[in-house]
CSV table of N, CA, C and O in Angstrom, one decimal:
chain,number,residue,atom,x,y,z
A,1,MET,N,6.1,-12.8,12.8
A,1,MET,CA,7.4,-13.6,12.8
A,1,MET,C,7.0,-14.8,13.4
A,1,MET,O,7.7,-15.6,13.0
A,2,ARG,N,6.1,-14.9,14.4
A,2,ARG,CA,5.9,-16.1,15.1
A,2,ARG,C,5.3,-17.2,14.0
A,2,ARG,O,5.6,-18.3,14.1
A,3,ALA,N,4.4,-16.6,13.3
A,3,ALA,CA,3.8,-17.6,12.2
A,3,ALA,C,4.9,-18.0,11.2
A,3,ALA,O,4.8,-19.2,10.8
A,4,LEU,N,5.7,-17.3,10.9
A,4,LEU,CA,6.9,-17.6,10.0
A,4,LEU,C,7.7,-18.6,10.5
A,4,LEU,O,8.2,-19.6,9.9
A,5,ALA,N,8.1,-18.6,11.9
A,5,ALA,CA,9.0,-19.4,12.6
A,5,ALA,C,8.4,-20.9,12.7
A,5,ALA,O,8.9,-21.8,12.6
A,6,GLU,N,7.0,-20.7,12.9
A,6,GLU,CA,6.1,-22.0,13.0
A,6,GLU,C,6.1,-22.7,11.6
A,6,GLU,O,6.4,-24.0,11.4
A,7,LEU,N,5.9,-22.0,10.6
A,7,LEU,CA,6.0,-22.6,9.3
A,7,LEU,C,7.4,-23.1,8.9
A,7,LEU,O,7.4,-24.0,8.3
A,8,ALA,N,8.4,-22.4,9.4
A,8,ALA,CA,9.9,-22.9,9.1
A,8,ALA,C,10.1,-23.9,9.9
A,8,ALA,O,11.1,-24.6,9.5
A,9,GLY,N,9.5,-24.0,11.0
A,9,GLY,CA,9.8,-25.3,12.0
A,9,GLY,C,11.1,-24.9,12.7
A,9,GLY,O,11.8,-26.0,13.2
A,10,GLU,N,11.6,-23.6,12.7
A,10,GLU,CA,12.8,-23.2,13.4
A,10,GLU,C,12.4,-21.8,14.3
A,10,GLU,O,11.7,-21.0,14.0
A,11,PRO,N,13.0,-21.9,15.5
A,11,PRO,CA,12.8,-20.6,16.2
A,11,PRO,C,13.9,-19.7,16.0
A,11,PRO,O,13.5,-18.3,16.3
A,12,LEU,N,14.7,-19.7,15.0
A,12,LEU,CA,15.7,-18.6,14.6
A,12,LEU,C,15.7,-18.6,13.1
A,12,LEU,O,15.5,-19.5,12.4
A,13,LEU,N,15.3,-17.3,12.7
A,13,LEU,CA,15.0,-17.0,11.2
A,13,LEU,C,16.2,-16.3,10.8
A,13,LEU,O,16.2,-15.0,11.1
A,14,ASP,N,17.0,-17.0,9.9
A,14,ASP,CA,18.1,-16.1,9.1
A,14,ASP,C,17.6,-16.1,7.7
A,14,ASP,O,16.7,-16.7,7.2
A,15,ALA,N,18.6,-15.4,6.9
A,15,ALA,CA,18.3,-15.2,5.5
A,15,ALA,C,18.0,-16.3,4.8
A,15,ALA,O,17.1,-16.6,4.1
A,16,ALA,N,18.9,-17.5,5.0
A,16,ALA,CA,18.7,-18.7,4.2
A,16,ALA,C,17.4,-19.2,4.6
A,16,ALA,O,16.7,-19.9,3.7
A,17,ARG,N,17.1,-19.4,5.8
A,17,ARG,CA,15.8,-20.0,6.2
A,17,ARG,C,14.7,-19.3,5.6
A,17,ARG,O,13.6,-19.7,5.2
A,18,LEU,N,14.7,-18.0,5.5
A,18,LEU,CA,13.5,-17.3,4.9
A,18,LEU,C,13.5,-17.3,3.5
A,18,LEU,O,12.4,-17.5,2.9
A,19,ARG,N,14.7,-17.5,2.8
A,19,ARG,CA,14.6,-17.9,1.5
A,19,ARG,C,14.0,-19.0,1.2
A,19,ARG,O,13.2,-19.3,0.1
A,20,LEU,N,14.3,-20.1,1.9
A,20,LEU,CA,13.8,-21.3,1.7
A,20,LEU,C,12.3,-21.5,2.1
A,20,LEU,O,11.6,-22.1,1.3
A,21,LEU,N,11.7,-20.9,3.0
A,21,LEU,CA,10.6,-20.6,3.4
A,21,LEU,C,9.7,-19.9,2.2
A,21,LEU,O,8.5,-20.2,1.7
A,22,CYS,N,10.4,-19.0,1.5
A,22,CYS,CA,9.8,-18.1,0.4
A,22,CYS,C,9.6,-19.2,-0.7
A,22,CYS,O,8.6,-19.1,-1.5
A,23,ARG,N,10.7,-20.1,-1.0
A,23,ARG,CA,10.6,-21.1,-2.1
A,23,ARG,C,9.5,-22.1,-1.8
A,23,ARG,O,8.6,-22.3,-2.6
A,24,THR,N,9.3,-22.3,-0.4
A,24,THR,CA,8.2,-23.4,-0.1
A,24,THR,C,6.8,-22.7,-0.3
A,24,THR,O,6.1,-23.4,-0.9
A,25,LEU,N,6.8,-21.6,0.2
A,25,LEU,CA,5.5,-20.8,0.1
A,25,LEU,C,5.0,-20.8,-1.4
A,25,LEU,O,3.9,-20.9,-1.8
A,26,VAL,N,6.0,-20.4,-2.4
A,26,VAL,CA,5.7,-20.2,-3.8
A,26,VAL,C,5.3,-21.4,-4.4
A,26,VAL,O,4.4,-21.5,-5.2
A,27,ALA,N,6.0,-22.6,-3.9
A,27,ALA,CA,5.6,-24.0,-4.4
A,27,ALA,C,4.2,-24.4,-3.9
A,27,ALA,O,3.7,-25.5,-4.3
A,28,GLY,N,3.6,-23.5,-2.9
A,28,GLY,CA,2.5,-24.0,-2.4
A,28,GLY,C,2.5,-25.0,-1.3
A,28,GLY,O,1.4,-25.4,-0.8
A,29,ARG,N,3.5,-25.5,-0.7
A,29,ARG,CA,3.6,-26.4,0.3
A,29,ARG,C,3.6,-25.9,1.8
A,29,ARG,O,3.0,-26.5,2.6
A,30,ALA,N,3.9,-24.5,1.8
A,30,ALA,CA,3.9,-24.1,3.2
A,30,ALA,C,2.4,-23.9,3.8
A,30,ALA,O,2.2,-23.9,5.0
A,31,MET,N,1.6,-23.4,2.8
A,31,MET,CA,0.2,-23.0,3.3
A,31,MET,C,-0.5,-24.3,3.6
A,31,MET,O,-1.2,-24.1,4.7
A,32,ALA,N,-0.3,-25.3,3.0
A,32,ALA,CA,-1.0,-26.6,3.3
A,32,ALA,C,-0.5,-27.1,4.6
A,32,ALA,O,-1.4,-27.7,5.5
A,33,ALA,N,0.7,-27.1,4.8
A,33,ALA,CA,1.3,-27.6,6.2
A,33,ALA,C,0.9,-26.8,7.4
A,33,ALA,O,0.8,-27.2,8.3
A,34,GLY,N,0.9,-25.4,7.1
A,34,GLY,CA,0.4,-24.5,8.0
A,34,GLY,C,-1.1,-24.3,8.2
A,34,GLY,O,-1.4,-23.8,9.3
A,35,GLY,N,-1.9,-24.9,7.3
A,35,GLY,CA,-3.2,-24.9,7.5
A,35,GLY,C,-3.8,-23.5,7.3
A,35,GLY,O,-4.9,-23.1,8.0
A,36,GLU,N,-3.3,-22.5,6.9
A,36,GLU,CA,-3.5,-21.0,6.7
A,36,GLU,C,-4.9,-20.8,5.7
A,36,GLU,O,-4.8,-21.6,4.8
A,37,GLN,N,-5.6,-20.0,6.1
A,37,GLN,CA,-6.6,-19.4,5.0
A,37,GLN,C,-6.2,-18.6,4.0
A,37,GLN,O,-5.0,-18.1,4.3
A,38,ALA,N,-6.9,-18.2,3.0
A,38,ALA,CA,-6.5,-17.3,2.0
A,38,ALA,C,-6.0,-16.1,2.4
A,38,ALA,O,-5.0,-15.5,2.2
A,39,LEU,N,-6.8,-15.5,3.4
A,39,LEU,CA,-6.5,-14.2,4.0
A,39,LEU,C,-5.2,-14.1,4.7
A,39,LEU,O,-4.3,-13.4,4.6
A,40,GLY,N,-5.1,-15.2,5.6
A,40,GLY,CA,-3.9,-15.5,6.4
A,40,GLY,C,-2.6,-15.9,5.6
A,40,GLY,O,-1.5,-15.3,5.9
A,41,ALA,N,-2.8,-16.4,4.5
A,41,ALA,CA,-1.8,-16.7,3.6
A,41,ALA,C,-1.2,-15.4,3.0
A,41,ALA,O,0.1,-15.4,2.8
A,42,ALA,N,-2.1,-14.6,2.6
A,42,ALA,CA,-1.6,-13.3,2.1
A,42,ALA,C,-0.8,-12.4,3.0
A,42,ALA,O,0.5,-11.9,2.7
A,43,GLN,N,-1.2,-12.5,4.3
A,43,GLN,CA,-0.5,-11.8,5.4
A,43,GLN,C,0.7,-12.4,5.6
A,43,GLN,O,1.7,-11.7,5.8
A,44,VAL,N,0.7,-13.7,5.7
A,44,VAL,CA,2.1,-14.4,5.8
A,44,VAL,C,3.2,-14.2,4.8
A,44,VAL,O,4.3,-13.8,5.0
A,45,ALA,N,2.6,-14.1,3.6
A,45,ALA,CA,3.6,-14.0,2.2
A,45,ALA,C,4.1,-12.4,2.4
A,45,ALA,O,5.2,-12.3,2.3
A,46,GLY,N,3.0,-11.5,2.7
A,46,GLY,CA,3.6,-10.1,2.9
A,46,GLY,C,4.6,-10.0,4.0
A,46,GLY,O,5.6,-9.2,3.7
A,47,GLY,N,4.2,-10.6,5.2
A,47,GLY,CA,5.4,-10.4,6.3
A,47,GLY,C,6.6,-11.2,6.0
A,47,GLY,O,7.6,-10.7,6.3
A,48,LEU,N,6.7,-12.1,5.2
A,48,LEU,CA,7.8,-12.9,4.7
A,48,LEU,C,8.5,-12.0,3.7
A,48,LEU,O,9.9,-11.9,4.1
A,49,ALA,N,7.9,-11.4,3.0
A,49,ALA,CA,8.6,-10.4,1.9
A,49,ALA,C,9.2,-9.3,2.6
A,49,ALA,O,10.5,-9.0,2.4
A,50,LEU,N,8.6,-8.7,3.6
A,50,LEU,CA,9.1,-7.6,4.4
A,50,LEU,C,10.3,-8.1,5.2
A,50,LEU,O,11.3,-7.4,5.3
A,51,LEU,N,10.0,-9.1,6.0
A,51,LEU,CA,11.2,-9.5,6.8
A,51,LEU,C,12.5,-10.1,6.0
A,51,LEU,O,13.5,-9.6,6.5
A,52,LEU,N,12.3,-10.6,5.0
A,52,LEU,CA,13.6,-11.0,4.2
A,52,LEU,C,14.0,-9.8,3.6
A,52,LEU,O,15.4,-9.8,3.8
A,53,ALA,N,13.5,-8.8,3.2
A,53,ALA,CA,14.1,-7.6,2.5
A,53,ALA,C,14.7,-6.9,3.7
A,53,ALA,O,15.9,-6.4,3.5
A,54,MET,N,14.2,-7.0,4.9
A,54,MET,CA,15.0,-6.2,6.0
A,54,MET,C,16.2,-7.0,6.6
A,54,MET,O,17.2,-6.3,6.7
A,55,VAL,N,16.0,-8.3,6.7
A,55,VAL,CA,17.1,-9.1,6.9
A,55,VAL,C,18.3,-8.9,6.1
A,55,VAL,O,19.5,-8.7,6.2
A,56,GLU,N,18.1,-9.0,4.8
A,56,GLU,CA,19.1,-8.8,3.6
A,56,GLU,C,19.6,-7.3,3.4
A,56,GLU,O,20.8,-7.2,3.3
A,57,GLU,N,18.7,-6.4,3.5
A,57,GLU,CA,19.2,-5.0,3.3
A,57,GLU,C,20.1,-4.4,4.5
A,57,GLU,O,20.8,-3.6,4.4
A,58,LEU,N,19.5,-4.9,5.7
A,58,LEU,CA,20.2,-4.4,6.9
A,58,LEU,C,21.4,-5.2,7.4
A,58,LEU,O,22.1,-4.9,8.5
A,59,GLY,N,21.7,-6.4,6.8
A,59,GLY,CA,22.7,-7.2,7.2
A,59,GLY,C,22.4,-8.0,8.5
A,59,GLY,O,23.2,-8.2,9.3
A,60,ILE,N,21.1,-8.3,8.8
A,60,ILE,CA,20.7,-8.8,10.0
A,60,ILE,C,21.1,-10.3,9.9
A,60,ILE,O,20.6,-10.9,9.0
A,61,GLU,N,22.0,-10.9,10.9
A,61,GLU,CA,22.3,-12.3,10.9
A,61,GLU,C,21.1,-13.2,11.1
A,61,GLU,O,20.9,-14.1,10.2
A,62,ALA,N,20.1,-12.8,12.1
A,62,ALA,CA,19.1,-13.7,12.4
A,62,ALA,C,18.1,-12.8,13.4
A,62,ALA,O,18.6,-12.1,14.0
A,63,VAL,N,16.8,-13.2,13.2
A,63,VAL,CA,15.9,-12.9,14.1
A,63,VAL,C,15.2,-13.9,15.0
A,63,VAL,O,15.1,-15.2,14.5
A,64,ILE,N,14.8,-13.6,16.1
A,64,ILE,CA,14.1,-14.6,17.1
A,64,ILE,C,12.8,-14.0,17.4
A,64,ILE,O,12.7,-12.9,18.0
A,65,PRO,N,11.8,-14.7,16.9
A,65,PRO,CA,10.4,-14.2,17.4
A,65,PRO,C,10.3,-14.2,19.1
A,65,PRO,O,10.7,-15.2,19.5
A,66,VAL,N,9.5,-13.3,19.5
A,66,VAL,CA,9.2,-13.2,20.9
A,66,VAL,C,7.7,-13.2,21.1
A,66,VAL,O,6.8,-13.1,20.2
A,67,ARG,N,7.3,-13.4,22.3
A,67,ARG,CA,5.8,-13.6,22.6
A,67,ARG,C,5.3,-12.0,22.5
A,67,ARG,O,4.1,-12.0,22.2
A,68,ALA,N,5.9,-11.2,23.1
A,68,ALA,CA,5.2,-9.7,23.0
A,68,ALA,C,5.4,-9.3,21.7
A,68,ALA,O,6.2,-9.5,20.8
A,69,GLY,N,4.2,-8.4,21.3
A,69,GLY,CA,4.1,-7.8,20.0
A,69,GLY,C,4.9,-6.6,19.9
A,69,GLY,O,5.4,-5.9,20.9
A,70,LEU,N,4.8,-6.0,18.7
A,70,LEU,CA,5.4,-4.7,18.5
A,70,LEU,C,4.9,-3.6,19.4
A,70,LEU,O,5.8,-2.5,20.0
A,71,ARG,N,3.6,-3.6,19.6
A,71,ARG,CA,3.1,-2.5,20.5
A,71,ARG,C,3.7,-2.5,21.9
A,71,ARG,O,3.8,-1.4,22.6
A,72,ALA,N,4.2,-3.6,22.5
A,72,ALA,CA,4.8,-3.7,23.7
A,72,ALA,C,6.0,-2.8,23.9
A,72,ALA,O,6.3,-1.8,24.7
A,73,GLY,N,6.8,-3.0,22.8
A,73,GLY,CA,8.1,-2.1,22.7
A,73,GLY,C,7.9,-0.7,22.5
A,73,GLY,O,8.4,0.5,23.1
A,74,VAL,N,6.8,-0.4,21.5
A,74,VAL,CA,6.4,1.0,21.1
A,74,VAL,C,5.8,1.5,22.4
A,74,VAL,O,6.2,2.9,22.8
A,75,ILE,N,5.1,1.0,23.2
A,75,ILE,CA,4.3,1.7,24.4
A,75,ILE,C,5.5,1.8,25.5
A,75,ILE,O,5.5,2.9,26.0
A,76,ARG,N,6.4,1.1,25.6
A,76,ARG,CA,7.6,1.1,26.7
A,76,ARG,C,8.3,2.5,26.1
A,76,ARG,O,8.7,3.4,27.1
A,77,GLU,N,8.6,2.5,24.7
A,77,GLU,CA,9.6,3.5,24.4
A,77,GLU,C,8.7,4.9,24.5
A,77,GLU,O,9.5,5.9,24.8
A,78,LEU,N,7.4,5.0,24.1
A,78,LEU,CA,6.8,6.1,24.4
A,78,LEU,C,6.7,6.6,25.7
A,78,LEU,O,7.0,7.8,26.0
A,79,HIS,N,6.4,5.7,26.6
A,79,HIS,CA,6.4,6.0,28.2
A,79,HIS,C,7.9,6.5,28.6
A,79,HIS,O,7.7,7.6,29.2
A,80,ALA,N,9.0,5.9,28.0
A,80,ALA,CA,10.2,6.4,28.6
A,80,ALA,C,10.5,7.8,27.9
A,80,ALA,O,11.1,8.5,28.5
A,81,ARG,N,10.1,8.0,26.8
A,81,ARG,CA,10.3,9.4,26.4
A,81,ARG,C,9.5,10.5,26.9
A,81,ARG,O,9.9,11.5,27.1
A,82,HIS,N,8.3,10.0,27.4
A,82,HIS,CA,7.3,11.0,28.1
A,82,HIS,C,8.0,11.2,29.5
A,82,HIS,O,7.8,12.5,29.9
A,83,GLU,N,8.4,10.1,30.2
A,83,GLU,CA,9.0,10.4,31.4
A,83,GLU,C,10.4,11.1,31.4
A,83,GLU,O,11.0,11.3,32.4
A,84,GLY,N,11.0,11.2,30.2
A,84,GLY,CA,12.3,11.8,30.0
A,84,GLY,C,13.2,10.8,30.4
A,84,GLY,O,14.6,11.2,30.6
A,85,ALA,N,12.9,9.6,30.4
A,85,ALA,CA,14.1,8.4,30.9
A,85,ALA,C,15.1,8.3,29.7
A,85,ALA,O,14.7,8.4,28.5
A,86,ALA,N,16.3,7.9,30.0
A,86,ALA,CA,17.2,7.4,28.9
A,86,ALA,C,17.0,6.1,28.6
A,86,ALA,O,16.5,5.4,29.3
A,87,ARG,N,17.3,6.0,27.2
A,87,ARG,CA,16.8,4.6,26.7
A,87,ARG,C,17.9,3.7,27.2
A,87,ARG,O,19.1,4.0,27.2
A,88,GLN,N,17.5,2.6,27.8
A,88,GLN,CA,18.5,1.6,28.2
A,88,GLN,C,18.8,0.4,27.2
A,88,GLN,O,18.0,0.1,26.4
A,89,ASP,N,20.0,-0.1,27.4
A,89,ASP,CA,20.3,-1.2,26.6
A,89,ASP,C,19.8,-2.6,26.9
A,89,ASP,O,19.8,-3.5,26.2
A,90,ALA,N,19.4,-2.6,28.1
A,90,ALA,CA,18.8,-4.1,28.5
A,90,ALA,C,17.6,-4.2,27.8
A,90,ALA,O,16.7,-3.6,27.5
A,91,PRO,N,17.4,-5.6,27.6
A,91,PRO,CA,16.2,-6.1,26.8
A,91,PRO,C,14.9,-5.8,27.5
A,91,PRO,O,14.9,-5.8,29.0
A,92,TYR,N,13.9,-5.6,27.2
A,92,TYR,CA,12.7,-5.4,27.6
A,92,TYR,C,12.0,-6.6,28.4
A,92,TYR,O,12.0,-7.8,27.6
A,93,PRO,N,11.7,-6.8,29.6
A,93,PRO,CA,11.4,-8.0,30.1
A,93,PRO,C,10.2,-8.7,29.5
A,93,PRO,O,10.0,-10.1,29.5
A,94,GLU,N,9.3,-8.0,29.0
A,94,GLU,CA,8.1,-8.4,28.5
A,94,GLU,C,8.2,-9.0,27.2
A,94,GLU,O,7.4,-9.8,26.7
A,95,CYS,N,9.3,-9.0,26.5
A,95,CYS,CA,9.8,-9.5,25.2
A,95,CYS,C,10.6,-10.8,25.4
A,95,CYS,O,11.0,-11.4,24.4
A,96,ALA,N,11.0,-11.1,26.5
A,96,ALA,CA,11.8,-12.4,26.8
A,96,ALA,C,10.9,-13.6,26.6
A,96,ALA,O,9.8,-13.5,26.8
């Protein structure tokens, strides 16, 4: 998501920005601007397709990339389950 936000030039990714990025990617301009290699370009395109599908299908208004990766949230959730702690609504500090 961070790579997509960098390519879009926006910190907030909504469906309209993702569709625009998709059109730009298909036209071949996004990869030149982002300097991605062939393998990286395929990963970015795959990530864009998945993110756009999730945003559209789940009705998500917008997503904001964070510094922490998915594993930080997964590890915290697993630890909370192991400790029997109730899930909290507060955001994870490592994702801020």
